[in-house]
Short mmCIF file of C-alpha atoms and ligand atoms in Angstrom, two decimals:
data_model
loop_
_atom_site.label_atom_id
_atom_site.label_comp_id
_atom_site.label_asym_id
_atom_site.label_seq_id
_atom_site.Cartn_x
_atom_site.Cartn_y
_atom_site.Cartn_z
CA UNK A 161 131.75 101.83 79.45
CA UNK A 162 129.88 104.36 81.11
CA UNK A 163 126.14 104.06 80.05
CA UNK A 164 124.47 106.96 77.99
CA UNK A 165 121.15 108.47 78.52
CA UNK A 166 120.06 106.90 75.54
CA UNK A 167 120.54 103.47 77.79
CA UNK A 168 117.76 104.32 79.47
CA UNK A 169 115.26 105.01 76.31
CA UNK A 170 113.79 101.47 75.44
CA UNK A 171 111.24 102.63 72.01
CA UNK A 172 108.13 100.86 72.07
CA UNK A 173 107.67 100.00 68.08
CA UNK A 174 104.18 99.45 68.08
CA UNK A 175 103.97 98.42 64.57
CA UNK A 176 101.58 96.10 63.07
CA UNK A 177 104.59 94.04 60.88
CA UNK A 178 107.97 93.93 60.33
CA UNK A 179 108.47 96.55 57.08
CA UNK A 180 106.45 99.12 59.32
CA UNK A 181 108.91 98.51 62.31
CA UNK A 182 111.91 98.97 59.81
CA UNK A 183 110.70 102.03 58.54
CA UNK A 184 110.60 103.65 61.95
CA UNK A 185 113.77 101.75 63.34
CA UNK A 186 116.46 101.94 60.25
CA UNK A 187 116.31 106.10 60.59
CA UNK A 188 116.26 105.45 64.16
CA UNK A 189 119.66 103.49 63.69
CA UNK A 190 121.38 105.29 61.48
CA UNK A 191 120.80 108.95 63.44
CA UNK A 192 120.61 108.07 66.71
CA UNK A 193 122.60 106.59 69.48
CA UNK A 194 119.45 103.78 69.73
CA UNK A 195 119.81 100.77 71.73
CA UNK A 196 116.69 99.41 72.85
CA UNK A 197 113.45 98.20 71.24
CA UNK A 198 109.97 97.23 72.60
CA UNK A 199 108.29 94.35 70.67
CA UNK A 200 104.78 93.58 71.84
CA UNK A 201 102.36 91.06 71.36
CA UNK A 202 100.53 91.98 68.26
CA UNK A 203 104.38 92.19 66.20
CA UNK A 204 104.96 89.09 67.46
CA UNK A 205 102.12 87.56 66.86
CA UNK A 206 102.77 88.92 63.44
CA UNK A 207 106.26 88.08 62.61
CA UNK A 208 107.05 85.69 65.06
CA UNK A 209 110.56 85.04 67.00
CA UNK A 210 112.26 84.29 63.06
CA UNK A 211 111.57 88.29 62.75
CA UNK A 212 112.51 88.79 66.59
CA UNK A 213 116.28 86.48 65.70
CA UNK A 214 116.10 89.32 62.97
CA UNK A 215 115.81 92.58 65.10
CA UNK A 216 118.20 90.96 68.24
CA UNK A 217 121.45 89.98 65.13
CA UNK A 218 120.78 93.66 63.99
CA UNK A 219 122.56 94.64 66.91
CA UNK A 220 119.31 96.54 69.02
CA UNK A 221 118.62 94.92 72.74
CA UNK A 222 115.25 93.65 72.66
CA UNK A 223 112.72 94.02 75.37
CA UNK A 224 109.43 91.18 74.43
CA UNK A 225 106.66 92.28 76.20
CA UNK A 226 104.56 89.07 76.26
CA UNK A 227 103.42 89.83 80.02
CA UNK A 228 103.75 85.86 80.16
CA UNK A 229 100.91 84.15 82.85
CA UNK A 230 99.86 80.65 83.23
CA UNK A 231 101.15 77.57 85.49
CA UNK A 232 104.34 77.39 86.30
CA UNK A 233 105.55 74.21 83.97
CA UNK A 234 104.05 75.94 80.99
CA UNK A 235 105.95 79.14 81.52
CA UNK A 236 108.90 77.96 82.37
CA UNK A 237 108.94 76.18 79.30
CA UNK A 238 107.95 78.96 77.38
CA UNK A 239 111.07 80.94 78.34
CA UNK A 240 113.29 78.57 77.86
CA UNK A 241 112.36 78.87 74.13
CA UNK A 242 112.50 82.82 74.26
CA UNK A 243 116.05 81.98 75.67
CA UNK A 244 116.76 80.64 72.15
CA UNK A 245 115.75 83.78 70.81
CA UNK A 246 117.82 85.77 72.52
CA UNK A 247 116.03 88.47 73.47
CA UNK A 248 117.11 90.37 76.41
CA UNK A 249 114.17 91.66 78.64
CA UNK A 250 111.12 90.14 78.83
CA UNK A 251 107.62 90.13 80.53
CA UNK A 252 105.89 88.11 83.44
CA UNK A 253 102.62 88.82 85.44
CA UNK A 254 103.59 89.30 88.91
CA UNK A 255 99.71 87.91 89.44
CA UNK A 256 100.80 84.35 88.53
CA UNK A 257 102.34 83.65 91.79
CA UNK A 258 105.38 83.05 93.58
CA UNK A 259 106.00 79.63 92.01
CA UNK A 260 105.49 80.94 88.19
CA UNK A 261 107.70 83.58 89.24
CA UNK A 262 109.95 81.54 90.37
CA UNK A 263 109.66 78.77 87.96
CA UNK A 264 110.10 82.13 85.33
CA UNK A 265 113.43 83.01 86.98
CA UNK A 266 115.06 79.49 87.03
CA UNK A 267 114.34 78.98 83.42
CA UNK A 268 115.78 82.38 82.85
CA UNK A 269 119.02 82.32 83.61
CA UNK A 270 121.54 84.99 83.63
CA UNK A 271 121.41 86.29 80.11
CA UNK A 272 117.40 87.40 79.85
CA UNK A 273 116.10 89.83 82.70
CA UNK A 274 112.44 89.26 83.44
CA UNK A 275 110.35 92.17 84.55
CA UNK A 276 107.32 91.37 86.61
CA UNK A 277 104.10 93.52 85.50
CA UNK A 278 102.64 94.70 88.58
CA UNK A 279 99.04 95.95 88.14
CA UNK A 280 98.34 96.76 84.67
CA UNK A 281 98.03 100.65 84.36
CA UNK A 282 94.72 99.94 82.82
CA UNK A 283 93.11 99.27 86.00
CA UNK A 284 91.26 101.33 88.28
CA UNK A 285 90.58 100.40 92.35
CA UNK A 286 87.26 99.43 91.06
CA UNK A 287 87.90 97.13 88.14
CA UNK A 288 90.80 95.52 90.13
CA UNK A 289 88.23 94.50 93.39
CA UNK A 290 85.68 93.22 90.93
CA UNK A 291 88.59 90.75 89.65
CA UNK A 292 88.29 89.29 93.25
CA UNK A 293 91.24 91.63 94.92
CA UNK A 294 90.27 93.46 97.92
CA UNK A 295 93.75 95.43 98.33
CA UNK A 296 93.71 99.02 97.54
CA UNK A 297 95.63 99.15 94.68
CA UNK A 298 98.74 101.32 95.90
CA UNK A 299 99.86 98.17 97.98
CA UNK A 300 98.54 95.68 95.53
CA UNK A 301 101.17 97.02 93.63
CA UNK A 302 103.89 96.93 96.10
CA UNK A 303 102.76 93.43 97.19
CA UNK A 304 103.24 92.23 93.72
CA UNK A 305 106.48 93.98 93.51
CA UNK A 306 108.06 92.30 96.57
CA UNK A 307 107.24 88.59 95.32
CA UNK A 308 109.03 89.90 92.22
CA UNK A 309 111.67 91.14 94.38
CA UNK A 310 111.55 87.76 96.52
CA UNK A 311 111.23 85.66 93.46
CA UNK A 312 114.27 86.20 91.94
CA UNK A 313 113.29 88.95 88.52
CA UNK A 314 115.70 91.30 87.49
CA UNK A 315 112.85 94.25 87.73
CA UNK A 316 109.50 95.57 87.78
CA UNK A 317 107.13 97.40 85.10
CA UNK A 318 105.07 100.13 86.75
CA UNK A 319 103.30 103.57 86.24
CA UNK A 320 106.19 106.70 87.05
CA UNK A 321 104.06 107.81 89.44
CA UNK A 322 104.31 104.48 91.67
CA UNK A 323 108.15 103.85 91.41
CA UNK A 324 108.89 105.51 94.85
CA UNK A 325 105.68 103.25 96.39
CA UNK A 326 107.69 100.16 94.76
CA UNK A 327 110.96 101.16 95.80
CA UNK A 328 111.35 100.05 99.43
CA UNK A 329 110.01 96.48 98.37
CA UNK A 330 113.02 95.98 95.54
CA UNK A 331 116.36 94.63 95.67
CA UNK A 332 118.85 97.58 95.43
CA UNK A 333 120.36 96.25 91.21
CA UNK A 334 116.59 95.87 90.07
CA UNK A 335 115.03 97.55 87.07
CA UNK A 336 112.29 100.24 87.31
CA UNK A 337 110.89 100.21 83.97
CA UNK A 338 108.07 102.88 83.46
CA UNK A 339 105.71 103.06 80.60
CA UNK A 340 103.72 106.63 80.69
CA UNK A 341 106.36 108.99 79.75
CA UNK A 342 105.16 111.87 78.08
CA UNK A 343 107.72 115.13 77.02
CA UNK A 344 106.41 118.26 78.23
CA UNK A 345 105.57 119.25 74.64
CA UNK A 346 103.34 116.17 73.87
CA UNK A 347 99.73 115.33 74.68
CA UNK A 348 99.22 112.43 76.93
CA UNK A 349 97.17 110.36 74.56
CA UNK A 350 95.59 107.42 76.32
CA UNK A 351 97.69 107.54 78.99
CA UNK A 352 96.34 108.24 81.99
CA UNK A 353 99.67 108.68 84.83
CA UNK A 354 101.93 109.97 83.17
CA UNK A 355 105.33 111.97 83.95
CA UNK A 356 108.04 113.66 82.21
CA UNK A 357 111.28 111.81 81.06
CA UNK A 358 113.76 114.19 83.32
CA UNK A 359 111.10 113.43 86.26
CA UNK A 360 110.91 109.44 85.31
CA UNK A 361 114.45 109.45 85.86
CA UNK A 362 114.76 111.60 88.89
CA UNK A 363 111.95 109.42 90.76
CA UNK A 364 113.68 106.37 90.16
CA UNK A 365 112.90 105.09 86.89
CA UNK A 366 116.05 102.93 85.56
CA UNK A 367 114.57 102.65 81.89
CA UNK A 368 111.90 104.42 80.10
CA UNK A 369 109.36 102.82 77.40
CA UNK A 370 108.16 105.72 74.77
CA UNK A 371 106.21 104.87 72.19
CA UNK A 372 103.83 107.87 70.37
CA UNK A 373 106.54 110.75 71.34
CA UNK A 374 108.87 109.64 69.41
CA UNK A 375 107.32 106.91 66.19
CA UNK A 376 104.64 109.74 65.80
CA UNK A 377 107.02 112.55 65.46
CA UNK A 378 107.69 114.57 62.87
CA UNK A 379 111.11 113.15 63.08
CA UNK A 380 111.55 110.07 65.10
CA UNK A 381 115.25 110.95 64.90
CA UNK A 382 115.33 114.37 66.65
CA UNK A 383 112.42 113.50 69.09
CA UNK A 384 114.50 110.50 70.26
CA UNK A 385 117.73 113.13 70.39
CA UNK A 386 115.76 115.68 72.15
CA UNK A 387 114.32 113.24 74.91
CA UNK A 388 117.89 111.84 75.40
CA UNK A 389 119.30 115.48 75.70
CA UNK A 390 116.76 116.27 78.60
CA UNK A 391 118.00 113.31 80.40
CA UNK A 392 121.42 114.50 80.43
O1 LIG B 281 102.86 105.38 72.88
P1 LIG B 281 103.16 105.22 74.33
O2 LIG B 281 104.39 105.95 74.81
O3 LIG B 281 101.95 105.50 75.20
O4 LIG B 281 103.49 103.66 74.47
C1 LIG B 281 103.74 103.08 75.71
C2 LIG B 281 104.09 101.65 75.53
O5 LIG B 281 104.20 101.08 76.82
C3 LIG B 281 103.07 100.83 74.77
O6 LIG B 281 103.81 99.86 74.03
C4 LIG B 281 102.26 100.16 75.83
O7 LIG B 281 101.77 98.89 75.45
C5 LIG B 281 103.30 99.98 76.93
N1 LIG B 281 102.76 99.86 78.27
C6 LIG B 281 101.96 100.81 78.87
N2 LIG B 281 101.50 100.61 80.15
C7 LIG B 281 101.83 99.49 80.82
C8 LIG B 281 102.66 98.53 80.22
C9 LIG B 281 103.11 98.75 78.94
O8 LIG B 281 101.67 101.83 78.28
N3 LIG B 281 101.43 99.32 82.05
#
């Protein structure tokens, strides 16, 4: 089946529990051609992977966002358990090194892609030096993006405005995944790098997490419709 351009549109439901989440999700559902759901660490620290079973037997593809760093052994062990969960994409910190990564990927398997966070878009040149790295940040970023590459993840998570910086270091089937997207209509919030879904896409972006636009629209519905429409 060819994929729609709602493929591409995972929703970040950053909701504090699980009635909140269905509130936003079931209109979602029932109007919408959605697929994919972002579930971050605050929900699941909340609700826990009973509520996350929940949300994957609904049907929805499930992206965790745990951004998952520690020693190998430990995280490794940890996604063997999210395996059980069955969620389908879910986060690493590239920082964690070639033998988490890898370690990440083997207890992975097939069925759940791991994206490796590059440099959290939080940072600056400035705050990432004083944590001890002396790269400028544009080739941190692609550094971290080739040991993803070389380490066996299915993708990367990175600002729009980096994805043709990461390109070049990524196998060719890899997931861009970019946070940041803003519709020309909607203020930029606390994001500071943003870009526009049409221009996500056309840079290279293979899937686009949007929270605010659409859960803090009028309609959540037609804001979802309306970003898939401009992608199409
Ligand atoms: O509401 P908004 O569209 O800004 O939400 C973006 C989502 O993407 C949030 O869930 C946020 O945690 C996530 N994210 C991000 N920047 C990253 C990684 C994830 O904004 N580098």
């Amino acid at each position: 089946m060819t994929p729609s351009p709602a493929d591409s549109i995972i929703v970040a439901v950053d909701r504090p529990d699980a009635a909140s989440f269905w509130s936003i999700v079931t209109p979602l559902r029932e109007r919408t051609a959605l697929k994919w759901v972002k579930i971050g660490s605050v929900l699941f620290c909340a609700e826990g992977p009973t509520f996350v079973r929940e949300v994957v037997s609904s049907g929805l593809s499930v992206f965790l966002d745990l951004k998952l760093h520690d020693i190998p052994h430990q995280v490794g062990l940890t996604i063997g358990r999210l395996r059980d969960v069955g969620v389908h994409l879910l986060t690493v910190h590239t920082s964690g090194g070639a033998a988490m990564l890898e370690a990440a990927a083997s207890a992975a398997g097939d069925d759940l892609g791991l994206l490796g966070v590059t440099v959290l878009t939080s940072h600056d040149q400035a705050s990432l030096a004083a944590t001890g790295v002396e790269l400028a940040l544009r080739e941190t970023v692609a550094r971290r993006a080739r040991l993803a590459s070389d380490s066996g993840l299915h993708g990367i998570v990175c600002s729009p405005l980096e994805v043709a910086t990461v390109r070049p270091a990524l196998r060719d089937a890899m997931e861009i995944v970019t946070p940041g997207i803003r519709p020309p209509d909607w203020a930029t919030d606390d994001q500071k790098r943003t870009a526009t879904p049409a221009s996500a896409i056309a840079a290279g972006s293979t899937k686009l997490v949007i929270g605010r636009p659409i859960t803090h629209a009028d309609s959540p519905p037609d804001a979802f419709d309306a970003i898939a429409a401009s992608l199409g």
